Amino acid sequence: MALDLHHVVDGPADAPAVLFGPSLGTDLHLFDAQVAALSDRFRCVRFDLPGHGGSAPVTGDLTISELGRGALAAADAAGIGDFHYVGVSIGGAVGQWLGVHGGERVRSIAVLATAARFPNPDSWPQRAATVRADGTAAMVGSRPGTWYVETWAQRDPAGEQRLLDMLRAADDESYAACCAAIAAFDVRAELGAVSVPALVVAGADDPATPPSSLHEIADAIPGARYAEVADAAHLLNRERPDEVNALLTEHLPA
Ligand SMILES: O=C(O)CC1=CCC(=O)O1
């Protein structure tokens, strides 16, 4: 299905562009700290997943290819030509797809807390069924320890609530549609075709996409840089913005 994804643009119109793709159950504010750090010298375009944030809901199953084409359409709508891409989790799966299929528009990719094949693929149909039956609120209890380490939530309880509010606000059917995309995603055999600079970042304490998943990506992409952020789980750019911003600043053009 063709997707029309809500997006927000920050930064100078004539600056190099960075396109940001968020994770399942979050919205484009996941990248507030990155945009605050980068938008003085980059045109930052953030999109929302279907049924998340400001994007219209969908029904049925999605694929990462559809999300990747939706990301390219968001870049078109934002008026950017070529771009650097930064994505977390399912947003990082979109980044891998763009690295393989995005052509010359894609200048580099930074993929965080993601996988070439997500662990436990059989768990995603069950998660989709749970959310269709009980709503995204059914996922809230499993977020501490998965999305973030407990010490971060103790330090920033308001930040934790903002993340959980994003999850509660996500459309149930659209969340389930994204679960199908995650379950079916497998780009392991294609990553050797990525020819742009790639930064691959793991949260050291991420149980959803552990460092081994990120090592697999970095090992498969010629010349990729692997980095690991300590004391961080899945939403490492939210938990450890300074460390992630420093990595992005090294990775993106000066
Ligand atoms: O939601 C989770 O538990 C982890 C995750 C996998 C893909 C994604 O976007 O989030």
Tab-separated table of C-alpha atoms and ligand atoms in Angstrom:
chain	number	residue	atom	x	y	z
A	1	MET	CA	0.000	0.000	0.000
A	2	ALA	CA	1.160	3.562	-0.716
A	3	LEU	CA	1.772	5.502	2.499
A	4	ASP	CA	1.462	9.222	3.150
A	5	LEU	CA	3.498	9.693	6.325
A	6	HIS	CA	3.201	12.739	8.560
A	7	HIS	CA	6.535	14.506	8.845
A	8	VAL	CA	8.118	17.574	10.413
A	9	VAL	CA	10.996	19.599	8.976
A	10	ASP	CA	13.603	21.568	10.976
A	11	GLY	CA	16.804	23.304	9.949
A	12	PRO	CA	18.083	25.415	7.057
A	13	ALA	CA	16.533	24.752	3.639
A	14	ASP	CA	19.928	24.694	1.891
A	15	ALA	CA	21.659	22.369	4.382
A	16	PRO	CA	22.343	18.662	3.750
A	17	ALA	CA	19.295	16.615	4.719
A	18	VAL	CA	18.891	13.927	7.389
A	19	LEU	CA	15.763	11.740	7.373
A	20	PHE	CA	14.793	10.132	10.709
A	21	GLY	CA	12.659	6.980	11.131
A	22	PRO	CA	11.314	6.071	14.597
A	23	SER	CA	10.665	2.775	16.363
A	24	LEU	CA	7.454	0.814	16.848
A	25	GLY	CA	5.126	2.482	19.369
A	26	THR	CA	6.898	5.843	19.334
A	27	ASP	CA	6.554	9.005	17.285
A	28	LEU	CA	8.885	11.499	15.703
A	29	HIS	CA	9.568	13.165	19.057
A	30	LEU	CA	11.807	10.184	19.766
A	31	PHE	CA	14.402	12.276	17.909
A	32	ASP	CA	13.935	15.597	19.705
A	33	ALA	CA	17.451	15.511	21.183
A	34	GLN	CA	19.050	14.606	17.845
A	35	VAL	CA	17.218	17.386	16.009
A	36	ALA	CA	18.174	19.855	18.752
A	37	ALA	CA	21.822	18.911	18.235
A	38	LEU	CA	21.861	18.739	14.427
A	39	SER	CA	19.314	21.184	13.041
A	40	ASP	CA	21.706	24.148	13.045
A	41	ARG	CA	23.619	22.504	10.170
A	42	PHE	CA	21.286	19.856	8.735
A	43	ARG	CA	17.810	19.941	7.230
A	44	CYS	CA	16.160	17.413	9.581
A	45	VAL	CA	13.053	15.581	8.377
A	46	ARG	CA	11.286	13.262	10.827
A	47	PHE	CA	8.408	11.007	9.849
A	48	ASP	CA	5.802	9.105	11.858
A	49	LEU	CA	4.989	5.448	11.251
A	50	PRO	CA	1.429	4.718	10.076
A	51	GLY	CA	-1.070	5.233	12.903
A	52	HIS	CA	1.641	6.679	15.138
A	53	GLY	CA	2.000	10.382	15.963
A	54	GLY	CA	0.337	12.355	13.178
A	55	SER	CA	0.261	9.666	10.453
A	56	ALA	CA	-3.048	8.223	9.290
A	57	PRO	CA	-3.901	4.703	10.478
A	58	VAL	CA	-3.761	1.648	8.205
A	59	THR	CA	-5.374	-1.771	8.260
A	60	GLY	CA	-3.903	-5.086	7.154
A	61	ASP	CA	-0.254	-6.067	7.185
A	62	LEU	CA	2.618	-3.780	6.247
A	63	THR	CA	6.052	-4.642	4.866
A	64	ILE	CA	9.367	-2.878	5.407
A	65	SER	CA	9.456	-2.258	1.674
A	66	GLU	CA	6.170	-0.313	1.928
A	67	LEU	CA	7.543	1.664	4.859
A	68	GLY	CA	10.740	2.347	2.906
A	69	ARG	CA	8.748	3.657	-0.048
A	70	GLY	CA	6.703	5.715	2.402
A	71	ALA	CA	9.918	7.189	3.802
A	72	LEU	CA	11.016	8.131	0.261
A	73	ALA	CA	7.593	9.719	-0.328
A	74	ALA	CA	7.973	11.698	2.913
A	75	ALA	CA	11.367	12.917	1.674
A	76	ASP	CA	9.704	13.972	-1.595
A	77	ALA	CA	6.932	15.782	0.276
A	78	ALA	CA	9.508	17.542	2.456
A	79	GLY	CA	11.305	18.738	-0.658
A	80	ILE	CA	14.594	16.964	0.005
A	81	GLY	CA	16.503	15.162	-2.725
A	82	ASP	CA	19.394	13.124	-1.403
A	83	PHE	CA	19.669	12.542	2.329
A	84	HIS	CA	21.459	10.822	5.178
A	85	TYR	CA	19.215	8.433	7.076
A	86	VAL	CA	18.975	7.708	10.822
A	87	GLY	CA	16.575	5.061	12.128
A	88	VAL	CA	15.825	3.203	15.340
A	89	SER	CA	14.527	-0.381	15.441
A	90	ILE	CA	11.819	-0.747	12.763
A	91	GLY	CA	13.099	2.649	11.626
A	92	GLY	CA	16.525	1.013	11.372
A	93	ALA	CA	15.017	-1.796	9.292
A	94	VAL	CA	13.756	0.923	6.938
A	95	GLY	CA	17.312	2.292	6.923
A	96	GLN	CA	18.732	-1.070	5.873
A	97	TRP	CA	16.080	-1.326	3.140
A	98	LEU	CA	16.998	2.169	1.948
A	99	GLY	CA	20.691	1.243	1.979
A	100	VAL	CA	19.937	-1.661	-0.365
A	101	HIS	CA	17.100	-0.211	-2.480
A	102	GLY	CA	17.198	3.578	-2.027
A	103	GLY	CA	19.657	4.278	-4.839
A	104	GLU	CA	21.736	7.426	-5.101
A	105	ARG	CA	19.391	9.510	-2.951
A	106	VAL	CA	20.694	7.715	0.139
A	107	ARG	CA	24.072	9.230	1.107
A	108	SER	CA	24.630	7.242	4.317
A	109	ILE	CA	22.713	5.217	6.889
A	110	ALA	CA	22.869	5.119	10.684
A	111	VAL	CA	20.857	2.213	12.087
A	112	LEU	CA	20.324	1.911	15.828
A	113	ALA	CA	18.882	-0.924	17.930
A	114	THR	CA	17.711	-2.918	14.944
A	115	ALA	CA	18.289	-6.231	13.207
A	116	ALA	CA	18.684	-7.690	9.738
A	117	ARG	CA	16.280	-10.400	10.960
A	118	PHE	CA	14.552	-9.550	14.241
A	119	PRO	CA	15.011	-12.099	17.044
A	120	ASN	CA	12.050	-14.370	17.826
A	121	PRO	CA	10.131	-13.691	14.602
A	122	ASP	CA	7.365	-16.068	15.728
A	123	SER	CA	6.522	-13.737	18.648
A	124	TRP	CA	5.255	-10.929	16.408
A	125	PRO	CA	1.952	-12.472	15.250
A	126	GLN	CA	1.129	-13.064	18.937
A	127	ARG	CA	1.993	-9.468	19.804
A	128	ALA	CA	-0.178	-8.233	16.928
A	129	ALA	CA	-3.093	-10.362	18.189
A	130	THR	CA	-2.645	-9.068	21.736
A	131	VAL	CA	-2.654	-5.450	20.600
A	132	ARG	CA	-5.658	-5.982	18.319
A	133	ALA	CA	-7.539	-7.483	21.289
A	134	ASP	CA	-6.367	-5.293	24.168
A	135	GLY	CA	-4.808	-2.214	22.597
A	136	THR	CA	-1.284	-0.841	22.680
A	137	ALA	CA	-1.751	-0.216	26.413
A	138	ALA	CA	-1.196	-3.979	26.785
A	139	MET	CA	2.455	-3.373	25.842
A	140	VAL	CA	3.137	-0.715	28.474
A	141	GLY	CA	4.103	-3.146	31.246
A	142	SER	CA	6.868	-4.719	29.156
A	143	ARG	CA	8.569	-1.423	28.208
A	144	PRO	CA	10.718	-0.883	31.335
A	145	GLY	CA	13.825	-2.980	30.816
A	146	THR	CA	13.095	-3.296	27.083
A	147	TRP	CA	12.844	0.267	25.837
A	148	TYR	CA	15.026	1.701	28.570
A	149	VAL	CA	17.063	0.658	31.546
A	150	GLU	CA	15.280	1.159	34.859
A	151	THR	CA	17.882	3.651	36.077
A	152	TRP	CA	17.006	5.994	33.174
A	153	ALA	CA	13.327	5.927	34.143
A	154	GLN	CA	14.294	6.756	37.722
A	155	ARG	CA	16.354	9.714	36.485
A	156	ASP	CA	13.720	10.947	34.013
A	157	PRO	CA	10.210	9.828	35.050
A	158	ALA	CA	8.604	12.537	32.896
A	159	GLY	CA	10.574	11.288	29.888
A	160	GLU	CA	9.388	7.751	30.596
A	161	GLN	CA	5.769	8.923	30.710
A	162	ARG	CA	6.169	10.746	27.388
A	163	LEU	CA	7.399	7.536	25.751
A	164	LEU	CA	4.583	5.483	27.257
A	165	ASP	CA	2.038	8.105	26.171
A	166	MET	CA	3.316	7.741	22.581
A	167	LEU	CA	2.696	4.001	22.849
A	168	ARG	CA	-0.802	4.407	24.326
A	169	ALA	CA	-1.661	6.907	21.586
A	170	ALA	CA	-0.584	4.615	18.727
A	171	ASP	CA	-3.405	3.111	16.671
A	172	ASP	CA	-3.859	-0.580	17.542
A	173	GLU	CA	-4.388	-1.845	13.973
A	174	SER	CA	-1.449	0.148	12.658
A	175	TYR	CA	0.806	-1.112	15.443
A	176	ALA	CA	-0.254	-4.662	14.536
A	177	ALA	CA	0.395	-3.912	10.852
A	178	CYS	CA	3.960	-2.888	11.770
A	179	CYS	CA	4.390	-6.117	13.772
A	180	ALA	CA	3.773	-8.050	10.534
A	181	ALA	CA	6.473	-6.008	8.787
A	182	ILE	CA	8.945	-6.788	11.572
A	183	ALA	CA	8.097	-10.515	11.552
A	184	ALA	CA	8.687	-10.855	7.806
A	185	PHE	CA	11.783	-8.656	7.540
A	186	ASP	CA	14.975	-10.457	6.545
A	187	VAL	CA	17.648	-8.479	4.730
A	188	ARG	CA	20.624	-10.624	5.756
A	189	ALA	CA	21.423	-11.805	2.237
A	190	GLU	CA	21.237	-8.280	0.781
A	191	LEU	CA	23.325	-6.158	3.138
A	192	GLY	CA	26.508	-6.786	1.151
A	193	ALA	CA	24.992	-4.508	-1.517
A	194	VAL	CA	25.021	-1.449	0.766
A	195	SER	CA	27.707	0.828	-0.653
A	196	VAL	CA	27.207	3.996	1.402
A	197	PRO	CA	28.837	4.756	4.781
A	198	ALA	CA	27.001	2.903	7.533
A	199	LEU	CA	26.983	3.468	11.288
A	200	VAL	CA	25.513	0.602	13.318
A	201	VAL	CA	24.792	1.260	17.007
A	202	ALA	CA	23.721	-1.143	19.743
A	203	GLY	CA	22.461	-0.520	23.239
A	204	ALA	CA	24.634	-2.710	25.453
A	205	ASP	CA	21.605	-3.718	27.568
A	206	ASP	CA	19.021	-4.012	24.780
A	207	PRO	CA	17.108	-7.303	25.127
A	208	ALA	CA	15.023	-6.727	21.967
A	209	THR	CA	17.873	-6.267	19.492
A	210	PRO	CA	20.991	-7.206	21.449
A	211	PRO	CA	24.513	-6.267	20.363
A	212	SER	CA	24.785	-9.568	18.450
A	213	SER	CA	22.003	-8.360	16.087
A	214	LEU	CA	23.889	-5.138	15.380
A	215	HIS	CA	27.194	-6.981	14.945
A	216	GLU	CA	25.501	-9.105	12.296
A	217	ILE	CA	24.536	-5.973	10.351
A	218	ALA	CA	27.937	-4.329	10.713
A	219	ASP	CA	29.731	-7.513	9.657
A	220	ALA	CA	27.586	-7.739	6.516
A	221	ILE	CA	27.924	-4.128	5.281
A	222	PRO	CA	31.304	-3.389	3.718
A	223	GLY	CA	33.172	-0.792	5.783
A	224	ALA	CA	30.413	-0.320	8.378
A	225	ARG	CA	31.300	1.151	11.760
A	226	TYR	CA	29.947	-0.651	14.842
A	227	ALA	CA	29.495	1.174	18.148
A	228	GLU	CA	27.914	0.181	21.451
A	229	VAL	CA	26.366	2.534	24.009
A	230	ALA	CA	26.729	1.475	27.648
A	231	ASP	CA	23.837	1.601	30.132
A	232	ALA	CA	21.263	1.764	27.349
A	233	ALA	CA	18.502	-0.548	26.165
A	234	HIS	CA	16.383	-0.295	22.976
A	235	LEU	CA	15.626	3.441	22.787
A	236	LEU	CA	19.256	4.344	23.302
A	237	ASN	CA	19.064	7.694	21.496
A	238	ARG	CA	16.462	8.783	24.076
A	239	GLU	CA	18.333	7.332	27.049
A	240	ARG	CA	21.822	8.420	26.018
A	241	PRO	CA	21.399	11.402	23.676
A	242	ASP	CA	24.890	12.828	24.233
A	243	GLU	CA	26.628	9.575	23.299
A	244	VAL	CA	24.376	8.977	20.276
A	245	ASN	CA	24.653	12.593	19.103
A	246	ALA	CA	28.448	12.342	19.291
A	247	LEU	CA	28.382	9.177	17.154
A	248	LEU	CA	26.047	10.814	14.628
A	249	THR	CA	28.213	13.927	14.478
A	250	GLU	CA	31.268	11.781	13.671
A	251	HIS	CA	29.295	9.816	11.068
A	252	LEU	CA	27.567	12.688	9.264
A	253	PRO	CA	29.538	15.065	7.002
A	254	ALA	CA	31.255	17.973	8.775
B	1	LIG	O1	8.886	-3.069	20.572
B	1	LIG	C1	9.841	-3.783	20.914
B	1	LIG	O2	9.747	-4.552	21.876
B	1	LIG	C2	11.145	-3.741	20.171
B	1	LIG	C3	11.026	-3.368	18.764
B	1	LIG	C4	11.263	-4.143	17.687
B	1	LIG	C5	11.055	-3.393	16.476
B	1	LIG	C6	10.733	-2.059	17.024
B	1	LIG	O3	10.543	-1.023	16.362
B	1	LIG	O4	10.688	-2.104	18.379
